[in-house]
Coordinates of C-alpha atoms in Angstrom, one line a residue:
M25 CA 0.1 -0.1 -0.2
F26 CA 1.5 3.5 -0.7
K27 CA 0.4 6.2 1.0
V28 CA 0.3 9.9 0.1
R29 CA -0.1 12.7 2.3
L30 CA -2.1 15.4 0.5
A31 CA -0.6 18.1 2.3
D32 CA 2.5 17.5 0.4
W33 CA 0.3 18.0 -3.4
V34 CA -2.9 20.1 -2.4
P35 CA -3.4 22.5 -3.6
D36 CA 0.8 23.2 -4.9
R37 CA 1.1 20.6 -7.7
V38 CA -2.8 19.0 -8.3
G39 CA -5.8 20.6 -8.5
G40 CA -9.2 19.7 -7.4
E41 CA -10.5 18.7 -11.0
Q42 CA -7.1 16.0 -11.5
T43 CA -7.4 12.4 -10.8
L44 CA -6.5 10.4 -8.2
A45 CA -4.7 7.9 -11.4
E46 CA -3.0 12.0 -12.1
L47 CA -1.9 12.4 -8.6
A48 CA -0.1 8.8 -8.1
G49 CA 1.7 8.8 -11.4
L50 CA 3.1 12.5 -9.7
A51 CA 3.6 10.9 -6.4
L52 CA 5.0 7.3 -7.2
G53 CA 6.4 7.3 -10.8
R54 CA 7.0 4.3 -12.2
E55 CA 5.3 3.0 -9.1
A56 CA 2.3 4.3 -10.4
G57 CA 1.4 1.6 -12.7
R58 CA 1.0 -1.1 -10.1
V59 CA -2.2 0.9 -8.4
L60 CA -5.6 -0.3 -8.7
A61 CA -8.0 1.6 -6.7
A62 CA -7.4 4.1 -3.6
S63 CA -8.6 5.0 0.1
V64 CA -9.3 8.0 1.2
A65 CA -11.0 7.9 5.1
G66 CA -11.8 4.0 4.8
K67 CA -13.3 4.5 1.6
L68 CA -12.9 3.3 -2.0
Y69 CA -12.3 5.0 -5.0
D70 CA -11.4 4.5 -8.7
L71 CA -8.7 6.3 -10.1
G72 CA -10.7 8.3 -12.2
R73 CA -12.1 10.1 -9.3
T74 CA -11.0 13.8 -9.1
V75 CA -9.2 15.5 -6.5
G76 CA -12.3 18.4 -5.4
A77 CA -14.9 15.4 -5.1
L78 CA -12.4 13.3 -2.3
P79 CA -13.9 13.6 1.4
Q80 CA -11.9 15.7 4.1
A81 CA -8.8 13.6 4.3
E82 CA -4.6 13.9 5.6
E83 CA -3.7 11.1 3.1
V84 CA -5.0 8.8 0.4
A85 CA -3.6 4.8 0.4
F86 CA -3.1 3.7 -3.3
L87 CA -4.3 -0.1 -3.4
T88 CA -1.9 -2.5 -5.3
F89 CA -2.8 -6.6 -5.8
E90 CA -0.7 -7.7 -3.0
D91 CA -3.9 -5.0 -0.8
P92 CA -6.3 -7.4 0.6
E93 CA -8.8 -4.8 -0.6
G94 CA -6.4 -4.1 -4.2
R95 CA -7.1 -7.8 -4.5
Q96 CA -11.4 -7.5 -4.4
V97 CA -11.1 -4.4 -6.5
Y98 CA -9.4 -6.6 -9.6
W99 CA -11.4 -10.0 -9.2
H100 CA -14.5 -7.8 -8.6
S101 CA -13.5 -6.0 -12.0
S102 CA -12.8 -9.3 -13.5
A103 CA -16.3 -10.9 -12.7
H104 CA -17.0 -7.8 -14.6
I105 CA -15.7 -8.3 -17.7
M106 CA -16.7 -12.3 -17.6
A107 CA -19.8 -11.1 -17.3
Q108 CA -19.3 -9.4 -20.7
A109 CA -18.2 -12.2 -22.1
V110 CA -20.7 -14.3 -20.7
Q111 CA -23.4 -12.1 -22.6
R112 CA -21.2 -11.5 -25.9
L113 CA -21.6 -15.5 -26.3
F114 CA -25.2 -15.9 -25.2
P115 CA -27.6 -13.3 -26.0
G116 CA -29.8 -13.3 -23.6
T117 CA -28.4 -14.0 -20.6
K118 CA -29.6 -12.4 -17.5
L119 CA -27.4 -10.6 -14.6
A120 CA -27.8 -11.1 -11.0
I121 CA -25.1 -10.3 -8.9
G122 CA -21.1 -10.6 -9.4
P123 CA -19.0 -10.0 -6.4
A124 CA -15.4 -10.7 -5.2
I125 CA -15.0 -13.3 -2.8
E126 CA -12.1 -14.7 -0.6
E127 CA -9.9 -16.1 -3.6
G128 CA -11.6 -14.9 -7.4
F129 CA -14.9 -13.9 -8.3
Y130 CA -17.8 -15.5 -9.5
Y131 CA -21.3 -14.2 -11.6
D132 CA -24.9 -15.5 -11.0
F133 CA -26.6 -15.5 -14.5
G134 CA -30.3 -16.7 -15.4
S135 CA -30.2 -18.6 -19.2
P136 CA -32.1 -20.9 -20.9
H137 CA -28.6 -22.1 -21.1
A138 CA -27.2 -24.8 -19.2
F139 CA -23.2 -23.7 -19.4
T140 CA -20.9 -26.3 -20.1
P141 CA -17.1 -27.6 -19.3
A142 CA -16.5 -26.1 -23.5
D143 CA -18.6 -23.1 -22.6
L144 CA -16.5 -22.0 -19.6
E145 CA -13.4 -22.6 -22.2
A146 CA -15.1 -20.2 -24.9
V147 CA -15.9 -17.7 -22.4
Q148 CA -12.1 -17.3 -21.3
A149 CA -10.8 -16.6 -24.7
E150 CA -13.3 -13.7 -25.2
M151 CA -12.7 -12.6 -21.1
E152 CA -9.2 -12.5 -23.1
R153 CA -9.9 -11.0 -25.6
I154 CA -12.3 -8.5 -24.1
I155 CA -8.7 -8.0 -21.6
A156 CA -6.4 -7.2 -24.9
S157 CA -9.0 -4.6 -26.3
D158 CA -8.3 -2.4 -22.7
L159 CA -11.5 -1.0 -22.8
P160 CA -12.2 1.6 -20.0
F161 CA -14.1 0.9 -16.7
E162 CA -16.1 4.5 -17.0
R163 CA -18.2 5.0 -13.9
R164 CA -21.3 7.1 -14.0
E165 CA -23.6 8.6 -11.1
V166 CA -27.7 8.1 -12.3
S167 CA -30.9 9.3 -10.4
P168 CA -32.8 6.0 -9.8
E169 CA -36.0 6.6 -12.6
E170 CA -32.4 6.6 -15.1
A171 CA -30.9 3.6 -13.5
R172 CA -34.6 1.6 -13.7
Q173 CA -34.8 2.8 -17.4
A174 CA -31.8 1.8 -18.7
F175 CA -32.6 -2.0 -17.4
L176 CA -36.1 -1.9 -18.1
E177 CA -34.6 -1.6 -22.0
R178 CA -31.7 -3.9 -21.6
E179 CA -34.4 -6.6 -20.1
E180 CA -32.9 -7.2 -16.8
P181 CA -35.1 -8.3 -14.0
Y182 CA -32.4 -8.9 -11.3
K183 CA -30.9 -5.7 -11.4
L184 CA -34.3 -3.9 -12.0
E185 CA -35.2 -6.1 -8.5
L186 CA -31.8 -4.6 -6.6
L187 CA -32.1 -1.2 -7.5
A188 CA -35.5 -1.3 -6.0
D189 CA -34.2 -2.5 -3.2
L190 CA -31.3 0.4 -3.0
P191 CA -32.2 2.9 0.3
A192 CA -33.6 6.5 -1.8
D193 CA -31.0 8.6 -0.4
E194 CA -28.3 6.5 -1.4
P195 CA -26.6 7.0 -5.3
V196 CA -27.3 5.2 -7.9
S197 CA -24.2 4.1 -9.8
L198 CA -23.7 2.5 -13.5
Y199 CA -20.3 1.4 -14.8
R200 CA -19.7 0.6 -18.6
Q201 CA -16.6 -1.3 -19.7
G202 CA -17.3 -1.1 -23.9
E203 CA -21.2 -2.2 -25.2
F204 CA -21.4 -3.8 -21.3
V205 CA -23.0 -2.2 -18.2
D206 CA -23.9 -2.8 -14.6
L207 CA -25.5 -1.9 -11.7
C208 CA -22.7 -1.4 -8.7
R209 CA -21.3 0.5 -6.2
G210 CA -17.4 0.1 -7.8
P211 CA -15.1 1.0 -7.2
H212 CA -13.0 -1.3 -10.4
V213 CA -9.5 -0.8 -11.7
P214 CA -8.9 1.7 -14.5
S215 CA -9.1 -0.7 -17.6
T216 CA -9.9 -4.2 -18.5
G217 CA -6.4 -4.3 -19.9
K218 CA -5.0 -4.3 -15.9
I219 CA -6.4 -7.9 -15.4
G220 CA -3.0 -10.3 -16.8
T221 CA -4.5 -13.7 -16.9
V222 CA -7.6 -15.4 -15.9
R223 CA -8.9 -19.6 -15.5
L224 CA -12.7 -20.2 -15.3
L225 CA -13.0 -22.7 -12.6
S226 CA -16.4 -24.0 -12.5
V227 CA -20.0 -23.7 -13.0
A228 CA -22.4 -24.1 -9.7
G229 CA -26.3 -23.8 -9.2
A230 CA -27.2 -20.5 -6.6
Y231 CA -30.9 -19.8 -5.6
W232 CA -31.7 -15.9 -6.9
R233 CA -31.1 -14.1 -3.5
G234 CA -30.3 -17.7 -1.1
S235 CA -33.3 -18.1 -1.5
E236 CA -34.9 -21.9 -1.9
T237 CA -38.2 -20.2 -2.9
R238 CA -36.5 -18.4 -5.9
E239 CA -35.6 -19.3 -9.5
M240 CA -31.8 -21.8 -9.5
L241 CA -29.7 -19.3 -11.2
Q242 CA -25.7 -20.5 -12.8
R243 CA -22.7 -19.3 -11.0
I244 CA -19.5 -19.7 -12.5
Y245 CA -16.6 -19.6 -10.7
G246 CA -13.1 -17.9 -11.8
I247 CA -10.0 -16.5 -10.3
S248 CA -7.2 -14.0 -12.2
F249 CA -4.1 -12.5 -11.2
P250 CA -1.4 -9.7 -12.6
E251 CA 1.3 -12.4 -13.6
S252 CA 0.8 -16.2 -15.2
G253 CA 3.5 -17.5 -12.6
A254 CA 1.3 -16.9 -9.2
M255 CA -2.0 -18.2 -12.0
E256 CA 0.4 -21.5 -11.5
A257 CA 0.8 -21.9 -8.6
Y258 CA -2.8 -20.9 -7.6
L259 CA -3.2 -23.9 -9.8
R260 CA -1.0 -26.0 -8.5
R261 CA -2.3 -25.3 -4.6
L262 CA -5.6 -26.4 -6.1
E263 CA -5.0 -29.7 -7.6
E264 CA -3.4 -29.7 -4.1
A265 CA -6.9 -29.1 -2.2
K266 CA -8.9 -31.5 -4.6
R267 CA -6.3 -34.6 -3.6
R268 CA -7.0 -33.6 0.4
D269 CA -10.5 -33.1 0.0
H270 CA -11.9 -34.7 3.1
R271 CA -15.1 -35.2 0.9
R272 CA -13.2 -37.8 -1.5
L273 CA -10.6 -38.8 1.8
G274 CA -13.1 -39.4 4.3
P275 CA -15.1 -42.2 2.8
Q276 CA -11.9 -43.8 1.3
L277 CA -10.6 -44.3 5.0
E278 CA -13.6 -44.8 6.1
I279 CA -13.7 -42.4 8.5
F280 CA -17.4 -40.8 7.6
S281 CA -19.9 -41.1 5.4
L282 CA -22.6 -39.3 3.8
H283 CA -25.9 -40.2 2.8
E284 CA -29.5 -39.0 1.2
E285 CA -31.6 -40.9 4.7
G286 CA -30.0 -37.5 6.1
P287 CA -28.4 -35.0 4.5
G288 CA -26.2 -32.5 6.7
F289 CA -26.1 -35.6 9.4
P290 CA -22.7 -37.0 8.9
F291 CA -22.2 -41.0 10.0
F292 CA -19.3 -41.8 11.6
H293 CA -17.6 -45.3 10.4
W294 CA -14.9 -47.0 13.3
K295 CA -12.2 -45.3 12.1
G296 CA -13.6 -41.7 12.5
M297 CA -14.8 -43.0 16.5
I298 CA -10.9 -43.3 17.2
L299 CA -10.5 -39.6 15.7
R300 CA -13.7 -38.5 18.0
Q301 CA -12.2 -40.7 20.8
E302 CA -8.5 -39.4 20.5
L303 CA -9.4 -35.5 20.1
E304 CA -11.6 -36.2 22.8
D305 CA -9.0 -37.6 25.4
H306 CA -6.9 -34.7 24.3
W307 CA -9.2 -32.1 24.8
R308 CA -10.5 -33.7 28.2
R309 CA -7.1 -33.8 29.2
E310 CA -6.5 -30.6 29.4
H311 CA -9.7 -28.9 30.6
R312 CA -8.9 -30.9 33.5
R313 CA -5.8 -29.5 34.2
R314 CA -7.1 -25.8 33.6
G315 CA -10.1 -26.8 36.1
Y316 CA -13.3 -27.5 33.9
L317 CA -15.7 -29.0 35.3
E318 CA -17.5 -31.0 32.2
I319 CA -21.1 -31.2 32.5
R320 CA -24.1 -33.0 29.5
T321 CA -26.9 -31.0 29.5
P322 CA -30.2 -32.6 27.1
I323 CA -30.6 -32.1 23.5
L324 CA -34.4 -31.0 23.7
L325 CA -35.0 -27.7 25.6
S326 CA -38.7 -26.4 26.4
R327 CA -39.6 -23.0 24.1
E328 CA -39.8 -21.1 27.0
L329 CA -36.5 -21.3 27.9
W330 CA -35.0 -20.0 24.3
E331 CA -37.8 -17.4 24.5
Q332 CA -36.0 -16.1 27.6
S333 CA -32.7 -17.0 26.4
G334 CA -33.5 -14.3 22.9
H335 CA -32.6 -17.4 20.6
W336 CA -36.5 -17.3 19.5
D337 CA -36.4 -14.4 18.6
H338 CA -32.8 -13.9 17.0
Y339 CA -32.2 -18.0 15.4
R340 CA -35.4 -19.7 15.1
E341 CA -35.4 -20.0 11.6
N342 CA -31.9 -21.7 12.0
M343 CA -34.1 -24.2 14.6
Y344 CA -35.2 -27.6 14.9
F345 CA -38.9 -27.7 16.4
T346 CA -41.2 -30.9 17.9
R347 CA -44.2 -31.1 19.9
I348 CA -44.8 -33.4 23.3
E349 CA -48.1 -34.1 25.1
D350 CA -49.2 -29.9 24.0
R351 CA -46.2 -27.8 24.3
D352 CA -43.5 -26.9 21.9
F353 CA -39.7 -27.8 22.5
C354 CA -36.9 -26.8 20.8
I355 CA -33.9 -29.0 19.6
K356 CA -30.9 -26.9 21.0
P357 CA -28.8 -25.2 18.1
M358 CA -26.3 -23.7 21.9
N359 CA -25.9 -25.3 24.6
C360 CA -25.6 -21.8 26.5
P361 CA -29.0 -22.5 28.2
G362 CA -28.4 -25.8 29.3
A363 CA -25.1 -24.6 31.3
I364 CA -26.7 -21.6 32.5
L365 CA -29.9 -24.1 34.1
V366 CA -26.9 -26.0 35.3
Y367 CA -24.9 -22.9 37.4
R368 CA -28.4 -22.2 38.6
S369 CA -29.5 -24.9 40.3
R370 CA -27.8 -23.9 43.4
Q371 CA -26.3 -20.5 44.6
H372 CA -23.3 -19.7 44.2
S373 CA -20.7 -18.0 46.2
Y374 CA -17.9 -15.6 44.7
R375 CA -15.5 -18.3 46.5
E376 CA -16.3 -19.9 43.8
L377 CA -15.3 -18.6 41.2
P378 CA -14.5 -18.7 37.9
L379 CA -16.6 -21.9 37.5
R380 CA -16.0 -23.0 34.2
L381 CA -18.8 -24.9 33.3
A382 CA -17.3 -27.3 29.9
E383 CA -19.6 -30.2 27.3
L384 CA -19.3 -31.5 24.1
G385 CA -22.5 -31.3 23.0
L386 CA -25.0 -32.3 20.8
V387 CA -26.4 -29.3 19.0
H388 CA -28.6 -29.2 15.4
R389 CA -29.1 -26.3 13.4
H390 CA -30.9 -26.3 10.0
E391 CA -29.2 -25.3 7.3
K392 CA -30.3 -24.8 3.7
S393 CA -29.1 -28.0 1.7
G394 CA -27.2 -25.7 -0.5
V395 CA -24.5 -24.6 1.6
L396 CA -23.9 -28.4 3.4
H397 CA -20.4 -29.1 2.9
G398 CA -19.2 -32.8 3.9
L399 CA -18.1 -32.3 7.6
L400 CA -17.3 -28.3 7.2
R401 CA -21.3 -27.4 7.1
V402 CA -23.4 -29.7 8.9
R403 CA -26.6 -29.6 10.8
S404 CA -25.3 -32.1 13.4
F405 CA -22.7 -31.0 15.0
T406 CA -20.3 -31.5 18.7
Q407 CA -19.5 -28.0 20.0
D408 CA -16.4 -28.3 22.7
D409 CA -18.6 -25.6 24.5
A410 CA -17.4 -24.3 27.7
H411 CA -19.5 -21.8 29.7
I412 CA -17.5 -19.9 32.8
F413 CA -19.0 -17.8 35.2
L414 CA -16.9 -14.9 36.9
L415 CA -16.8 -11.9 39.0
P416 CA -16.3 -8.8 36.7
S417 CA -13.4 -8.0 38.2
Q418 CA -11.8 -11.6 36.5
I419 CA -12.8 -11.1 33.4
K420 CA -9.2 -9.6 32.4
Q421 CA -7.1 -12.7 33.5
E422 CA -9.6 -15.3 32.7
I423 CA -9.6 -13.9 28.5
L424 CA -5.9 -14.6 29.1
G425 CA -5.8 -17.7 30.6
L426 CA -8.3 -18.7 26.8
L427 CA -6.0 -17.4 25.0
D428 CA -3.0 -19.4 26.5
L429 CA -5.2 -22.8 26.1
I430 CA -7.0 -21.8 22.4
D431 CA -3.2 -20.9 21.6
A432 CA -1.7 -24.6 22.9
F433 CA -4.7 -26.5 20.9
Y434 CA -3.7 -24.8 18.0
R435 CA -0.1 -25.3 18.4
H436 CA 0.0 -28.8 19.6
F437 CA -2.1 -29.8 16.0
G438 CA 0.8 -27.3 13.9
F439 CA -1.4 -24.6 12.9
D440 CA -0.9 -21.5 12.5
Y441 CA -4.0 -18.6 13.1
F442 CA -5.2 -15.1 13.3
V443 CA -7.6 -13.3 15.3
E444 CA -10.9 -11.1 14.5
L445 CA -12.8 -9.3 17.3
S446 CA -16.5 -9.1 16.0
T447 CA -18.3 -5.9 17.3
R448 CA -21.8 -5.3 18.0
P449 CA -24.8 -6.5 15.5
P450 CA -27.9 -4.4 13.7
D451 CA -30.2 -7.0 16.3
A452 CA -27.9 -7.2 19.6
M453 CA -29.7 -7.4 22.8
G454 CA -28.7 -5.0 25.1
S455 CA -27.4 -1.6 25.7
P456 CA -24.7 -0.1 23.7
E457 CA -23.2 0.9 26.8
V458 CA -22.9 -3.2 27.6
W459 CA -21.7 -3.9 24.5
E460 CA -18.9 -1.1 25.1
E461 CA -17.9 -2.5 28.3
A462 CA -17.6 -5.9 26.9
T463 CA -15.8 -4.9 23.7
R464 CA -13.4 -3.3 25.8
A465 CA -12.6 -5.9 27.7
L466 CA -12.3 -7.9 25.1
K467 CA -9.6 -5.7 23.0
E468 CA -7.5 -5.3 26.2
A469 CA -7.4 -8.4 26.8
L470 CA -5.8 -9.4 22.8
E471 CA -3.6 -5.7 23.5
A472 CA -2.1 -7.7 26.6
K473 CA -1.2 -10.5 25.4
G474 CA 1.0 -8.7 22.1
L475 CA -2.1 -10.3 19.8
G476 CA -2.5 -8.9 16.0
F477 CA -6.4 -8.7 15.4
R478 CA -8.6 -7.9 12.9
V479 CA -11.9 -5.8 14.0
N480 CA -14.5 -7.0 12.3
E481 CA -17.6 -4.4 12.7
G482 CA -20.9 -5.8 13.2
E483 CA -20.4 -9.5 13.0
G484 CA -20.8 -10.0 17.4
A485 CA -23.1 -12.8 19.0
F486 CA -26.8 -11.2 19.2
Y487 CA -25.3 -11.4 22.8
G488 CA -22.2 -10.0 23.4
P489 CA -19.0 -9.5 21.2
K490 CA -16.5 -11.5 20.6
I491 CA -13.3 -13.2 19.7
D492 CA -12.9 -15.5 15.9
F493 CA -10.0 -17.8 15.7
H494 CA -8.7 -18.4 12.2
L495 CA -6.4 -21.5 11.6
R496 CA -4.3 -21.6 8.4
D497 CA -3.6 -24.9 7.3
C498 CA -0.5 -26.5 5.0
L499 CA -2.2 -25.0 1.9
G500 CA -2.5 -21.7 3.4
R501 CA -6.4 -21.7 4.3
T502 CA -8.7 -20.4 6.4
W503 CA -10.8 -21.6 8.4
Q504 CA -12.4 -20.0 11.0
C505 CA -12.8 -22.7 14.8
G506 CA -12.5 -20.6 18.3
T507 CA -14.5 -18.1 19.1
I508 CA -14.4 -16.4 23.0
Q509 CA -17.4 -14.5 23.6
L510 CA -18.1 -12.1 26.4
D511 CA -22.0 -11.9 27.7
F512 CA -23.4 -9.4 30.6
L513 CA -27.1 -9.8 28.8
L514 CA -27.8 -13.7 29.4
P515 CA -27.0 -13.6 33.3
E516 CA -29.3 -10.5 33.7
K517 CA -32.4 -12.5 31.5
F518 CA -31.7 -15.3 34.1
D519 CA -31.6 -13.5 36.8
L520 CA -28.2 -15.1 37.5
T521 CA -26.4 -14.6 41.1
Y522 CA -23.6 -15.1 43.2
I523 CA -23.3 -14.5 47.1
G524 CA -20.4 -11.9 47.1
E525 CA -17.8 -10.8 50.3
D526 CA -20.1 -8.5 51.3
G527 CA -22.9 -11.4 52.1
Q528 CA -25.2 -9.9 49.4
K529 CA -26.6 -11.3 46.0
H530 CA -24.5 -9.8 42.9
R531 CA -24.6 -10.6 38.9
P532 CA -21.8 -12.7 37.8
A533 CA -20.2 -12.1 33.9
M534 CA -20.8 -15.3 31.5
I535 CA -17.9 -15.9 28.7
H536 CA -18.9 -18.6 26.0
R537 CA -16.2 -20.2 24.0
V538 CA -14.6 -23.2 22.5
V539 CA -11.6 -24.2 21.0
F540 CA -12.0 -26.9 18.0
G541 CA -15.3 -24.9 17.5
S542 CA -17.1 -28.5 16.2
L543 CA -15.6 -32.0 16.6
E544 CA -16.7 -32.8 13.1
R545 CA -15.3 -29.5 11.7
F546 CA -12.3 -30.0 13.0
I547 CA -12.0 -33.7 11.7
G548 CA -12.5 -32.1 8.2
I549 CA -10.1 -29.7 8.6
L550 CA -7.6 -32.5 9.9
I551 CA -8.1 -34.8 7.4
E552 CA -7.7 -31.8 4.5
H553 CA -4.2 -30.7 6.4
Y554 CA -2.4 -34.4 7.1
G555 CA -3.7 -35.1 3.9
G556 CA -5.2 -37.6 5.9
A557 CA -1.6 -39.1 7.1
F558 CA -2.9 -38.4 10.8
P559 CA -0.4 -38.5 13.1
L560 CA 1.1 -41.4 14.9
W561 CA -1.0 -41.1 18.0
L562 CA -4.0 -39.3 15.7
A563 CA -4.1 -42.5 13.4
P564 CA -6.9 -45.2 13.5
V565 CA -4.6 -47.9 12.5
Q566 CA -1.0 -47.2 14.1
V567 CA 0.6 -50.1 13.1
K568 CA 0.1 -53.1 10.3
V569 CA 2.1 -56.1 10.7
L570 CA 2.4 -57.8 7.5
P571 CA 3.7 -61.9 7.7
I572 CA 5.3 -62.6 4.3
A573 CA 4.0 -66.1 3.9
D574 CA 1.7 -68.6 5.4
R575 CA 4.1 -69.9 8.0
H576 CA 5.3 -66.7 9.5
R577 CA 1.9 -66.1 11.0
E578 CA 2.6 -67.4 14.6
W579 CA 5.4 -64.9 15.0
A580 CA 3.2 -62.2 13.2
Q581 CA 0.6 -62.7 15.6
K582 CA 2.7 -62.8 18.3
V583 CA 3.6 -58.9 17.1
A584 CA 0.6 -57.9 16.5
D585 CA -0.7 -59.5 20.4
R586 CA 2.0 -57.4 22.0
L587 CA 1.8 -54.2 20.1
A588 CA -1.8 -54.3 21.2
E589 CA -1.3 -55.3 25.4
A590 CA 0.9 -52.4 24.7
G591 CA -2.0 -50.1 23.5
A592 CA -1.8 -49.4 19.8
R593 CA -4.0 -49.7 17.6
V594 CA -3.2 -52.9 15.3
E595 CA -4.1 -54.6 12.2
L596 CA -2.5 -58.2 10.9
D597 CA -2.8 -58.6 7.4
D598 CA -2.2 -62.4 7.0
R599 CA -4.0 -62.5 3.5
N600 CA -2.8 -64.8 1.2
E601 CA -1.1 -61.9 -1.1
K602 CA 2.0 -60.3 -2.3
I603 CA 4.6 -58.8 0.6
G604 CA 4.4 -55.6 -2.0
Y605 CA 0.5 -55.7 -2.5
K606 CA 0.0 -55.4 1.2
I607 CA 3.1 -52.6 1.6
R608 CA 0.9 -50.6 -0.7
E609 CA -2.1 -51.0 0.2
A610 CA -1.2 -50.2 3.7
Q611 CA 0.3 -47.4 2.2
L612 CA -2.8 -45.9 0.9
E613 CA -4.5 -46.4 3.9
K614 CA -1.8 -44.0 5.4
V615 CA -0.7 -46.1 8.3
P616 CA 2.3 -45.0 10.0
Y617 CA 4.3 -48.2 10.5
M618 CA 4.3 -51.2 8.4
L619 CA 6.3 -54.8 10.1
V620 CA 7.5 -56.6 7.5
V621 CA 7.6 -60.4 8.9
G622 CA 9.4 -62.9 7.0
D623 CA 12.0 -66.2 8.0
R624 CA 14.1 -63.7 9.4
E625 CA 12.0 -61.8 11.9
A626 CA 10.3 -65.3 13.2
A627 CA 14.0 -66.8 13.6
A628 CA 15.5 -64.0 15.4
G629 CA 12.5 -62.7 17.0
T630 CA 12.9 -59.3 15.5
V631 CA 10.7 -57.3 12.9
S632 CA 11.4 -55.2 9.3
V633 CA 9.8 -51.5 10.2
R634 CA 8.8 -49.6 7.6
H635 CA 7.9 -45.8 7.3
R636 CA 4.8 -44.5 5.6
E637 CA 6.9 -41.3 4.7
G638 CA 10.7 -42.9 5.2
G639 CA 10.1 -46.3 3.8
D640 CA 12.3 -49.1 4.8
R641 CA 14.0 -48.4 8.7
G642 CA 15.5 -51.0 8.9
S643 CA 15.6 -54.2 11.6
A644 CA 14.7 -53.9 15.0
A645 CA 14.3 -56.1 18.1
L646 CA 10.0 -56.0 18.6
E647 CA 10.7 -54.9 22.5
D648 CA 12.4 -52.1 20.6
F649 CA 9.9 -50.9 18.5
V650 CA 7.4 -51.4 21.0
E651 CA 9.3 -48.5 23.3
R652 CA 10.1 -46.4 20.5
F653 CA 6.6 -46.6 19.2
L654 CA 5.1 -45.2 23.0
A655 CA 7.8 -43.0 23.4
E656 CA 7.0 -41.4 19.9
A657 CA 2.7 -41.6 21.0
R658 CA 3.1 -40.1 23.6
S659 CA 4.8 -37.4 22.7
G660 CA 2.5 -36.7 20.0
R661 CA -0.2 -36.6 22.3
G662 CA 1.7 -34.4 24.7
D663 CA 1.8 -36.6 27.1
A664 CA 5.6 -37.1 27.0

């Protein structure tokens, strides 16, 4: 990001009618060629805007592709180019929306023609021609009526609907490149020639405005970069991501499966249950060390409870319901009201606080079928919740402890992460003053810990602000998992109290937090992060014993029995198959260790050790291998 102090250029060398592009040229010289857009007083602008039309500000930040906002402008402009190419090749196609996304862009189209892979190749070639034409992106502010007339003439029903929903006081802007016109807030790059290399990736269905009651559109996804090298690296990473896709590896490795008889409700197989149990055991060990008490609350609770908590008003569309003996019940989408009832079951003293109640609680949320995605987006999942009841004076120290706990968990699995602080949403309960107090407490804890964070305005829970943790996996992708939410409102709604030093009743504060987020989602992330090759302590099958011939089966069985006695998860493959076949199959199953047993090993009481990555590790006495195996497994679990 290039920052230019306006006082150094205005009014001495830059007049009010000069554009941001001209200012960039004067201030940055040759570097100005990399600039895509500008940021002034926190708002983004096209480079064609005049300096005199800018808000009062001390400086202009010029954005390049290296800046997150610059990439968003670049990809949004690429979406417009794709839409222009589609309408050139398929006249009559209707435009819906075409935003930039985290990586790349998409555009939704209404068309009777079903787009094929061959169509995507043709659209991509047309995009390249539009880029070569270097058409300027021209912005024009118009009246709502003028915009409505323009899209009536173009027979664009989706644009007319979007236009009708705009606030009356919001300016309407149209963007044109060549013959193509779109309704858009912008900004965009100066011209189509700014886009380097493009690739269209896929086409999928998408309901208009995300509603299953509306028509199905076709969504084309794409990516673009200034340089071909970046595109090649991205496509390699995309191929690697496909290879690691948990929706393919999970069933292949017998971890889980998904079935139409229960859409969004995963089925865990025996190997998946081992993964879950190991994660739960690790979770319980770490929480006991830190003074948590584990509870379990019912899945089904009365409607009145959810009305009292506020979920009925704020979350009802995501909940499942049933009726028992003429009374309404809800299947819990959250664990917090149950934990509150546990706390409220007796009076507490200030000496007991903080009281940390932890729960591996099964919750259900109604997700639309179009957003379900393997284990990463499901309708039923287990949250590793904790609800901490504490004195207001204990908040900062407790959050510091939670930051340590979450950091220890993620480092254990080899994840880096970044942090967001999410603030008061539009549908928030409680006064702005309460929200400000809670937000300040979270911010002070983050600053005391020296953790950099990004503010995510308006994305807090309806009952309190939160800290969100985004994991970064081995491919650089990010996943939102852990969260810490500070809540002064539910203790008020449920009239929670403790007896203070003065013998009087006082109101506790409450912290909601998860570390994994959900076991299902975390397992999906782990499958992709490790590519199914789990570390020894997590691997569902840790060792396979492979006899070369039938006569070696007796010693192979003894080896397997000794390992099982030591606590290893071991399988004996005594099928009448060649040893090379058995080894290859064990490697495909991502088993960490293979112990080959033949004449020499049976005679000497040894095993020939192979590792799934390191290959042949040589011969070892059985007890020596068992000792090394146990040490590695303990170290991986964090017990060493």
